[in-house]
Tab-separated table of C-alpha atoms and ligand atoms in Angstrom:
chain	number	residue	atom	x	y	z
A	45	MET	CA	144.115	-161.992	187.893
A	46	SER	CA	147.138	-159.646	188.151
A	47	ALA	CA	148.242	-158.442	191.575
A	48	ASN	CA	147.143	-154.906	190.678
A	49	ALA	CA	143.704	-156.025	189.549
A	50	GLY	CA	143.385	-158.043	192.739
A	51	LYS	CA	144.339	-155.024	194.818
A	52	ALA	CA	141.818	-152.833	192.954
A	53	GLY	CA	139.106	-155.403	193.436
A	54	ALA	CA	139.788	-155.597	197.157
A	55	ALA	CA	139.745	-151.797	197.421
A	56	MET	CA	136.413	-151.674	195.610
A	57	GLU	CA	134.900	-154.246	197.936
A	58	THR	CA	136.074	-152.266	200.952
A	59	ASN	CA	134.624	-149.028	199.601
A	60	VAL	CA	131.335	-150.682	198.709
A	61	LYS	CA	131.108	-152.399	202.095
A	62	GLU	CA	131.753	-149.106	203.942
A	63	ALA	CA	129.135	-147.370	201.827
A	64	LEU	CA	126.402	-149.991	202.148
A	65	ASP	CA	127.034	-150.485	205.863
A	66	ARG	CA	125.896	-146.915	206.403
A	67	LEU	CA	123.251	-146.502	203.705
A	68	GLN	CA	119.798	-146.475	205.298
A	69	ILE	CA	116.736	-145.645	203.236
A	70	GLU	CA	113.372	-144.884	204.818
A	71	LEU	CA	110.297	-146.368	203.177
A	72	PRO	CA	106.978	-144.479	202.774
A	73	SER	CA	103.942	-146.125	204.376
A	74	TRP	CA	101.858	-144.711	201.508
A	75	GLY	CA	104.061	-146.610	199.067
A	76	PHE	CA	102.408	-149.857	200.188
A	77	ALA	CA	98.816	-148.637	199.856
A	78	ASP	CA	96.676	-148.399	196.726
A	79	THR	CA	96.986	-144.706	195.971
A	80	GLY	CA	96.853	-144.598	192.177
A	81	THR	CA	96.815	-141.387	190.173
A	82	ARG	CA	94.172	-138.676	189.734
A	83	PHE	CA	93.031	-140.711	186.704
A	84	GLY	CA	92.216	-143.728	188.800
A	85	LYS	CA	94.021	-146.608	190.394
A	86	PHE	CA	94.655	-150.238	189.506
A	87	LEU	CA	94.047	-152.282	192.628
A	88	GLN	CA	96.435	-154.930	193.918
A	89	PRO	CA	96.732	-156.784	197.264
A	90	ALA	CA	98.099	-153.566	198.790
A	91	ALA	CA	98.209	-152.621	202.441
A	92	LYS	CA	95.186	-150.909	203.919
A	93	THR	CA	95.974	-150.770	207.608
A	94	VAL	CA	99.050	-149.395	209.300
A	95	GLU	CA	99.742	-152.954	210.462
A	96	GLU	CA	99.840	-154.181	206.853
A	97	LYS	CA	102.062	-151.252	205.894
A	98	PHE	CA	104.525	-152.168	208.634
A	99	ALA	CA	104.337	-155.827	207.558
A	100	ASP	CA	105.027	-155.026	203.901
A	101	ALA	CA	107.765	-152.524	204.739
A	102	GLY	CA	109.269	-155.178	207.007
A	103	GLN	CA	109.614	-157.457	203.981
A	104	VAL	CA	111.634	-154.839	202.116
A	105	HIS	CA	113.945	-154.373	205.082
A	106	GLN	CA	114.227	-158.111	205.665
A	107	PHE	CA	115.474	-158.735	202.116
A	108	THR	CA	117.515	-155.570	201.507
A	109	GLY	CA	118.908	-154.944	204.991
A	110	ALA	CA	118.738	-151.181	204.326
A	111	CYS	CA	115.321	-149.937	205.425
A	112	PRO	CA	114.920	-149.917	209.220
A	113	THR	CA	112.334	-147.116	209.288
A	114	VAL	CA	108.991	-146.344	207.648
A	115	ALA	CA	107.679	-142.808	207.161
A	116	LEU	CA	104.147	-142.329	208.462
A	117	HIS	CA	101.422	-139.996	207.276
A	118	VAL	CA	99.448	-138.807	210.295
A	119	LEU	CA	95.909	-138.806	208.814
A	120	TRP	CA	96.392	-141.991	206.807
A	121	ASP	CA	98.316	-144.053	209.373
A	122	LEU	CA	97.719	-142.525	212.802
A	123	PRO	CA	94.074	-141.483	213.015
A	124	LYS	CA	92.915	-139.685	216.170
A	125	GLY	CA	93.178	-141.924	219.159
A	126	THR	CA	95.977	-144.108	217.801
A	127	LYS	CA	98.088	-145.160	220.747
A	128	PRO	CA	101.866	-144.756	220.231
A	129	SER	CA	102.300	-148.057	222.070
A	130	ALA	CA	100.246	-149.811	219.367
A	131	VAL	CA	102.505	-148.424	216.647
A	132	LEU	CA	105.644	-149.306	218.576
A	133	GLU	CA	104.280	-152.848	219.004
A	134	LEU	CA	103.942	-153.107	215.203
A	135	ALA	CA	107.499	-151.838	214.859
A	136	ALA	CA	108.777	-154.538	217.181
A	137	ARG	CA	106.742	-157.221	215.425
A	138	PHE	CA	107.815	-156.381	211.888
A	139	GLY	CA	111.342	-155.099	212.491
A	140	VAL	CA	110.896	-151.567	211.141
A	141	ARG	CA	110.622	-148.447	213.314
A	142	PRO	CA	108.439	-145.369	212.777
A	143	GLY	CA	110.419	-142.805	210.754
A	144	SER	CA	109.546	-139.299	209.669
A	145	ILE	CA	106.052	-138.036	210.459
A	146	SER	CA	104.147	-136.267	207.679
A	147	PRO	CA	101.326	-133.926	208.614
A	148	ASN	CA	98.506	-133.786	206.094
A	149	VAL	CA	97.413	-130.227	205.388
A	150	PHE	CA	96.309	-130.778	201.816
A	151	GLU	CA	93.346	-133.220	201.771
A	152	ASP	CA	90.654	-131.750	204.011
A	153	GLN	CA	88.008	-129.591	202.310
A	154	ILE	CA	88.997	-126.644	204.470
A	155	TYR	CA	92.380	-126.525	202.729
A	156	LYS	CA	90.842	-125.630	199.366
A	157	HIS	CA	92.677	-122.282	199.386
A	158	GLY	CA	95.661	-123.452	201.381
A	159	SER	CA	96.660	-124.257	204.937
A	160	LEU	CA	99.325	-122.209	206.723
A	161	ALA	CA	99.179	-119.706	203.844
A	162	ASN	CA	95.385	-119.512	203.755
A	163	GLU	CA	93.828	-116.026	203.817
A	164	GLN	CA	91.533	-117.109	206.664
A	165	GLU	CA	93.191	-117.037	210.081
A	166	THR	CA	90.921	-119.806	211.429
A	167	ILE	CA	92.146	-122.189	208.729
A	168	ARG	CA	95.756	-121.238	209.296
A	169	ARG	CA	95.163	-122.004	212.987
A	170	HIS	CA	93.535	-125.354	212.187
A	171	ALA	CA	96.478	-126.351	209.985
A	172	LEU	CA	98.961	-125.283	212.632
A	173	GLU	CA	97.145	-127.323	215.308
A	174	HIS	CA	97.448	-130.387	213.082
A	175	ILE	CA	101.155	-129.778	212.545
A	176	LEU	CA	101.662	-129.294	216.294
A	177	ASP	CA	99.809	-132.592	216.801
A	178	SER	CA	102.222	-134.180	214.334
A	179	VAL	CA	105.222	-132.832	216.265
A	180	ARG	CA	103.767	-134.341	219.456
A	181	ILE	CA	103.127	-137.692	217.731
A	182	ALA	CA	106.689	-137.695	216.394
A	183	ARG	CA	107.991	-137.129	219.895
A	184	GLU	CA	105.840	-139.937	221.316
A	185	LEU	CA	107.071	-142.335	218.617
A	186	GLY	CA	110.691	-141.306	218.986
A	187	SER	CA	110.742	-139.905	215.430
A	188	ARG	CA	113.277	-137.213	214.687
A	189	ASP	CA	111.812	-135.592	211.592
A	190	VAL	CA	108.511	-133.860	210.935
A	191	THR	CA	108.140	-133.427	207.206
A	192	PRO	CA	105.327	-131.083	206.150
A	193	TRP	CA	104.593	-130.736	202.463
A	194	PHE	CA	102.214	-127.941	201.444
A	195	ALA	CA	99.950	-127.915	198.400
A	196	ASP	CA	99.321	-124.238	199.212
A	197	GLY	CA	99.223	-121.970	196.181
A	198	SER	CA	96.837	-120.622	193.565
A	199	ASN	CA	95.672	-121.439	190.051
A	200	PHE	CA	95.140	-118.049	188.524
A	201	PRO	CA	97.008	-114.753	188.355
A	202	GLY	CA	95.753	-112.017	190.647
A	203	THR	CA	93.936	-114.367	193.036
A	204	ALA	CA	96.568	-114.415	195.802
A	205	ASN	CA	98.677	-111.916	197.691
A	206	ILE	CA	101.920	-113.872	197.341
A	207	ARG	CA	103.786	-111.733	199.886
A	208	ALA	CA	101.072	-112.039	202.507
A	209	ARG	CA	100.933	-115.797	201.989
A	210	LYS	CA	104.700	-115.985	202.340
A	211	ARG	CA	104.485	-114.213	205.707
A	212	TRP	CA	101.624	-116.404	206.968
A	213	MET	CA	103.528	-119.541	205.936
A	214	ALA	CA	106.673	-118.266	207.652
A	215	GLU	CA	104.819	-117.499	210.893
A	216	GLY	CA	103.157	-120.901	210.945
A	217	LEU	CA	106.382	-122.763	210.351
A	218	LYS	CA	108.121	-120.758	213.052
A	219	GLN	CA	105.379	-121.620	215.565
A	220	ALA	CA	105.664	-125.274	214.600
A	221	HIS	CA	109.441	-125.160	214.854
A	222	ASP	CA	109.282	-123.687	218.353
A	223	THR	CA	107.425	-126.763	219.658
A	224	LEU	CA	110.063	-129.236	218.429
A	225	GLY	CA	111.702	-131.336	221.135
A	226	ASP	CA	115.438	-131.897	221.569
A	227	GLY	CA	116.897	-133.690	218.588
A	228	GLN	CA	113.776	-133.160	216.486
A	229	ARG	CA	113.886	-131.454	213.087
A	230	LEU	CA	111.391	-129.743	210.792
A	231	LEU	CA	112.166	-130.661	207.180
A	232	ILE	CA	110.494	-128.191	204.820
A	233	GLU	CA	109.705	-129.655	201.404
A	234	TYR	CA	109.296	-127.581	198.221
A	235	LYS	CA	107.549	-128.291	194.933
A	236	PRO	CA	107.268	-126.001	191.874
A	237	PHE	CA	103.712	-126.939	190.892
A	238	GLU	CA	100.874	-129.473	191.358
A	239	PRO	CA	98.198	-129.319	192.617
A	240	ALA	CA	98.570	-125.506	192.416
A	241	PHE	CA	99.168	-124.503	188.837
A	242	TYR	CA	99.845	-120.781	188.940
A	243	HIS	CA	101.961	-120.380	192.056
A	244	THR	CA	102.938	-122.723	194.889
A	245	ASP	CA	103.759	-120.971	198.143
A	246	ILE	CA	106.912	-123.080	198.732
A	247	ALA	CA	107.959	-123.554	195.110
A	248	ASP	CA	111.718	-123.972	195.178
A	249	TRP	CA	114.745	-124.611	197.313
A	250	GLY	CA	115.405	-120.888	197.853
A	251	MET	CA	111.955	-120.337	199.344
A	252	ALA	CA	112.285	-123.449	201.494
A	253	LEU	CA	115.742	-122.314	202.664
A	254	THR	CA	114.449	-118.839	203.532
A	255	LEU	CA	111.496	-120.288	205.455
A	256	ALA	CA	113.695	-122.848	207.229
A	257	ARG	CA	116.124	-120.168	208.361
A	258	TYR	CA	113.248	-117.956	209.579
A	259	ALA	CA	111.585	-120.860	211.401
A	260	GLY	CA	114.677	-121.640	213.498
A	261	PRO	CA	117.815	-123.730	213.954
A	262	LYS	CA	116.064	-127.118	213.943
A	263	SER	CA	114.692	-126.589	210.422
A	264	ARG	CA	116.212	-127.934	207.262
A	265	VAL	CA	115.250	-128.306	203.573
A	266	LEU	CA	113.788	-131.558	202.220
A	267	VAL	CA	114.682	-132.216	198.554
A	268	ASP	CA	112.146	-134.351	196.696
A	269	THR	CA	113.952	-135.341	193.513
A	270	GLY	CA	110.695	-135.191	191.522
A	271	HIS	CA	110.031	-131.591	192.541
A	272	HIS	CA	112.163	-129.782	189.989
A	273	TYR	CA	111.761	-128.378	186.511
A	274	GLN	CA	113.232	-130.570	183.769
A	275	ALA	CA	116.364	-128.466	183.256
A	276	GLN	CA	117.171	-127.975	186.899
A	277	ASN	CA	120.568	-129.127	188.147
A	278	ILE	CA	119.472	-130.947	191.299
A	279	GLU	CA	122.959	-131.911	192.431
A	280	GLN	CA	123.907	-128.202	192.386
A	281	ILE	CA	121.023	-127.522	194.805
A	282	VAL	CA	122.248	-130.423	196.935
A	283	ALA	CA	125.809	-129.014	196.952
A	284	TRP	CA	124.559	-125.555	198.012
A	285	LEU	CA	122.349	-126.907	200.796
A	286	LEU	CA	125.154	-129.153	202.036
A	287	ASP	CA	127.545	-126.216	202.092
A	288	GLU	CA	124.965	-124.164	203.993
A	289	GLY	CA	124.392	-126.998	206.481
A	290	MET	CA	120.719	-126.902	205.535
A	291	LEU	CA	120.139	-130.182	203.688
A	292	GLY	CA	117.764	-132.216	205.860
A	293	GLY	CA	117.154	-135.086	203.489
A	294	PHE	CA	115.567	-136.446	200.365
A	295	HIS	CA	112.327	-137.861	199.097
A	296	PHE	CA	113.738	-140.109	196.381
A	297	ASN	CA	111.940	-141.022	193.155
A	298	ASP	CA	112.598	-140.637	189.466
A	299	ARG	CA	110.616	-138.789	186.871
A	300	ARG	CA	110.366	-138.322	183.138
A	301	TYR	CA	108.111	-135.271	183.068
A	302	ALA	CA	107.007	-133.962	186.438
A	303	ASP	CA	106.390	-135.368	189.916
A	304	ASP	CA	105.917	-138.859	188.487
A	305	ASP	CA	107.197	-140.735	191.552
A	306	LEU	CA	108.802	-143.434	189.347
A	307	THR	CA	111.289	-146.010	190.582
A	308	LEU	CA	114.536	-144.347	191.684
A	309	GLY	CA	117.111	-144.677	188.899
A	310	SER	CA	114.611	-145.950	186.337
A	311	ILE	CA	114.854	-142.870	184.118
A	312	ASP	CA	118.149	-141.144	184.950
A	313	PRO	CA	120.458	-143.249	187.139
A	314	TYR	CA	123.397	-140.939	186.358
A	315	GLN	CA	121.545	-138.036	188.021
A	316	VAL	CA	121.082	-140.091	191.192
A	317	PHE	CA	124.784	-140.983	191.053
A	318	ARG	CA	125.682	-137.279	190.703
A	319	ILE	CA	123.554	-136.443	193.774
A	320	PHE	CA	125.302	-139.160	195.776
A	321	ALA	CA	128.656	-137.953	194.410
A	322	GLU	CA	128.055	-134.431	195.774
A	323	ILE	CA	127.294	-135.891	199.194
A	324	ARG	CA	130.386	-138.133	199.168
A	325	PHE	CA	132.540	-135.261	197.924
A	326	TYR	CA	131.287	-133.025	200.773
A	327	GLU	CA	132.001	-135.789	203.274
A	328	TRP	CA	135.498	-136.433	201.909
A	329	GLU	CA	136.383	-132.735	201.807
A	330	THR	CA	134.962	-131.836	205.234
A	331	GLY	CA	135.724	-135.107	207.009
A	332	ARG	CA	132.171	-134.919	208.316
A	333	ARG	CA	129.253	-137.318	207.736
A	334	ALA	CA	126.345	-135.510	206.128
A	335	ASP	CA	123.461	-135.836	208.606
A	336	ILE	CA	120.741	-136.312	205.999
A	337	ALA	CA	117.690	-138.550	205.848
A	338	PHE	CA	117.368	-140.701	202.723
A	339	MET	CA	113.671	-141.395	202.205
A	340	VAL	CA	111.728	-142.868	199.312
A	341	ASP	CA	108.585	-141.042	198.189
A	342	GLN	CA	106.962	-143.328	195.611
A	343	SER	CA	103.638	-145.098	195.440
A	344	HIS	CA	103.215	-147.246	192.369
A	345	ASN	CA	100.038	-147.791	190.395
A	346	LEU	CA	101.318	-150.418	187.936
A	347	LYS	CA	104.250	-152.283	189.472
A	348	GLY	CA	103.755	-154.555	192.478
A	349	LYS	CA	104.194	-152.321	195.539
A	350	ILE	CA	106.608	-154.441	197.577
A	351	GLU	CA	108.614	-155.624	194.569
A	352	GLU	CA	108.947	-152.057	193.348
A	353	MET	CA	110.180	-150.850	196.729
A	354	ILE	CA	112.795	-153.629	196.778
A	355	GLN	CA	113.819	-152.633	193.242
A	356	THR	CA	114.123	-148.971	194.297
A	357	VAL	CA	116.336	-149.871	197.266
A	358	MET	CA	118.518	-152.184	195.154
A	359	ASN	CA	118.964	-149.373	192.619
A	360	ALA	CA	119.882	-146.931	195.385
A	361	GLN	CA	122.398	-149.370	196.876
A	362	GLU	CA	124.144	-149.877	193.538
A	363	LEU	CA	124.252	-146.171	192.689
A	364	TYR	CA	125.449	-145.232	196.166
A	365	ALA	CA	128.142	-147.923	195.929
A	366	LYS	CA	129.281	-146.507	192.575
A	367	ALA	CA	129.545	-142.995	194.045
A	368	ALA	CA	131.667	-144.468	196.837
A	369	LEU	CA	134.253	-145.493	194.226
A	370	ILE	CA	135.035	-141.927	193.093
A	371	ASP	CA	138.697	-141.099	193.746
A	372	PHE	CA	138.163	-137.730	195.409
A	373	PRO	CA	141.816	-136.842	196.018
A	374	ALA	CA	142.437	-137.315	192.286
A	375	LEU	CA	139.201	-135.483	191.453
A	376	ALA	CA	140.090	-132.476	193.600
A	377	LYS	CA	143.542	-132.349	191.986
A	378	ALA	CA	142.164	-132.641	188.445
A	379	GLN	CA	139.613	-129.902	189.186
A	380	GLN	CA	142.279	-127.627	190.653
A	381	GLU	CA	144.517	-128.206	187.629
A	382	GLN	CA	141.499	-127.785	185.324
A	383	ARG	CA	142.108	-131.149	183.652
A	384	LEU	CA	138.472	-131.381	182.582
A	385	ILE	CA	138.448	-134.757	180.861
A	386	ASP	CA	140.473	-136.374	183.659
A	387	ALA	CA	138.062	-134.992	186.238
A	388	GLU	CA	134.993	-136.058	184.286
A	389	ASN	CA	136.431	-139.512	183.688
A	390	LEU	CA	136.825	-140.026	187.427
A	391	TYR	CA	133.022	-139.717	187.625
A	392	LYS	CA	132.471	-141.866	184.546
A	393	ASP	CA	134.892	-144.587	185.685
A	394	ALA	CA	133.046	-144.919	189.005
A	395	PHE	CA	129.632	-144.811	187.382
A	396	SER	CA	130.651	-147.414	184.774
A	397	THR	CA	132.021	-149.849	187.349
A	398	ASP	CA	129.954	-153.006	187.781
A	399	VAL	CA	129.510	-152.993	191.557
A	400	ARG	CA	127.076	-155.920	191.572
A	401	PRO	CA	129.699	-158.542	192.603
A	402	ALA	CA	130.814	-156.330	195.503
A	403	VAL	CA	127.195	-155.654	196.495
A	404	ARG	CA	126.551	-159.409	196.449
A	405	GLU	CA	129.589	-159.906	198.700
A	406	TRP	CA	128.182	-157.323	201.102
A	407	ARG	CA	124.839	-159.121	201.143
A	408	ARG	CA	126.444	-162.469	201.823
A	409	ALA	CA	128.406	-160.991	204.701
A	410	LYS	CA	125.085	-159.776	206.121
A	411	GLN	CA	123.391	-163.173	205.596
A	412	LEU	CA	121.150	-161.545	202.972
A	413	ALA	CA	120.165	-163.184	199.715
A	414	ASP	CA	122.301	-162.300	196.693
A	415	ASN	CA	119.188	-161.023	194.950
A	416	PRO	CA	116.625	-159.535	197.353
A	417	LEU	CA	113.912	-159.346	194.696
A	418	ALA	CA	114.287	-163.012	193.730
A	419	ALA	CA	114.372	-163.983	197.413
A	420	PHE	CA	111.180	-162.039	198.128
A	421	ARG	CA	109.476	-163.687	195.153
A	422	ALA	CA	110.517	-167.114	196.404
A	423	SER	CA	109.305	-166.369	199.940
A	424	GLY	CA	105.623	-166.825	199.157
A	425	TYR	CA	104.744	-163.640	201.057
A	426	LEU	CA	102.979	-162.075	198.084
A	427	GLU	CA	100.878	-165.203	197.506
A	428	ARG	CA	99.972	-165.265	201.181
A	429	ILE	CA	98.832	-161.641	201.398
A	430	THR	CA	97.034	-161.991	198.071
A	431	ARG	CA	94.953	-164.779	199.594
A	432	GLU	CA	94.463	-162.997	202.906
A	433	ARG	CA	93.570	-159.650	201.350
A	434	ALA	CA	91.497	-161.033	198.496
A	435	GLY	CA	88.602	-161.242	200.958
A	436	ARG	CA	88.305	-157.490	200.469
A	437	SER	CA	87.966	-157.835	196.723
A	438	THR	CA	85.311	-155.646	195.113
A	439	ALA	CA	82.519	-156.784	192.767
A	440	ALA	CA	84.776	-155.805	189.893
A	441	GLY	CA	87.229	-158.453	191.047
A	442	GLY	CA	89.849	-155.952	192.140
A	443	TYR	CA	91.033	-155.314	195.661
A	444	ALA	CA	89.119	-152.943	197.863
B	692	AFD	C1	103.107	-136.027	197.183
B	692	AFD	C2	103.693	-134.634	197.227
B	692	AFD	C3	104.955	-134.601	198.094
B	692	AFD	C4	104.736	-135.257	199.461
B	692	AFD	C5	104.124	-136.640	199.277
B	692	AFD	C6	103.778	-137.292	200.611
B	692	AFD	O1	104.054	-134.268	195.894
B	692	AFD	O2	106.029	-135.225	197.440
B	692	AFD	O3	106.005	-135.419	200.082
B	692	AFD	O4	102.919	-136.544	198.516
B	692	AFD	O5	102.927	-136.463	201.363
B	692	AFD	O6	103.992	-136.854	196.459
B	693	MN	MN1	107.778	-135.779	198.675
B	694	MN	MN1	105.770	-135.424	195.309
């Protein structure tokens, strides 16, 4: 190998190591449970209890080295009476800490016409009490982020006073924000449609930004990559929110059509790279680390849950490592001099680089297996939980 090639290789390894040393990706507890789709679910030896979710998430962290926290959904994981000490004991046992706390203001029957944006004050109050409970639980668990997502909206024209609902939503979020403890954040997620199919009360990043600013200084916007129309330029939204200091974090997934929650990078890896590139560009230009939470929001119906989460994290590590190879001084110069092809090729060169050898080097340095997925498969964990959880199998032979 020539001296130059050797130097380039060493530089790449350094960049990749720096990038992966800091990349942490939060796993969703619901990604380990049998959730399925509205057309049914195909059962597998998935987690049912919060203990099993911590155990399965712990496997992903053990083999990838990148997932020290697991997002919890209050109603699904922390039913009334759950002691924080019990959850923290699970965290210690399985090596993953509680991460963001998601209130659930979309499943109960009372939320049929919405939660914080509901026309009935008593239901708005009920929803707010649950969110305040979630803020308290987050504080007790040492979690920084409370991440409400609202299904609030309507299905037919003329059935909702959109302005009134906007004001009710804003008031509720502000009251929730004002109970946050030091260091806590309220990450407001948006989604253009589903399950509301005429209007969703927090439908896009502009609405979420407006509500976050009204709620108070501890609020930020949460970007779920599946929550955009097909043509939307997500990395432009990311650049704007970064520049406004209002990007709280991501719910990562990939999609072909809508909010499909597919494996990150399985459909459009270049889009994920471009999102990471905007973040790295902001960090290079400002000299500041972007304080954003990377979280996965996927729950697979066909792939094996734990394997798929490992695959998602491996994809994210490779794409983040590629973005770390962009030569930003050269990019800024090419942009300034309007050398379009040179600028674009700086993206394409980084994206086309095979970072897998450097990622393997990083894993070896961390005493991780070269291939986390293969290592998990060889561990026998899946066979063990399949036996242990098969006892819950239903008459149809599936898993309860
Ligand atoms: C659904 C919603 C949204 C939310 C997630 C977890 O679309 O993404 O963040 O459930 O509550 O995917
Ligand atoms: Mn989400
Ligand atoms: Mn979603």
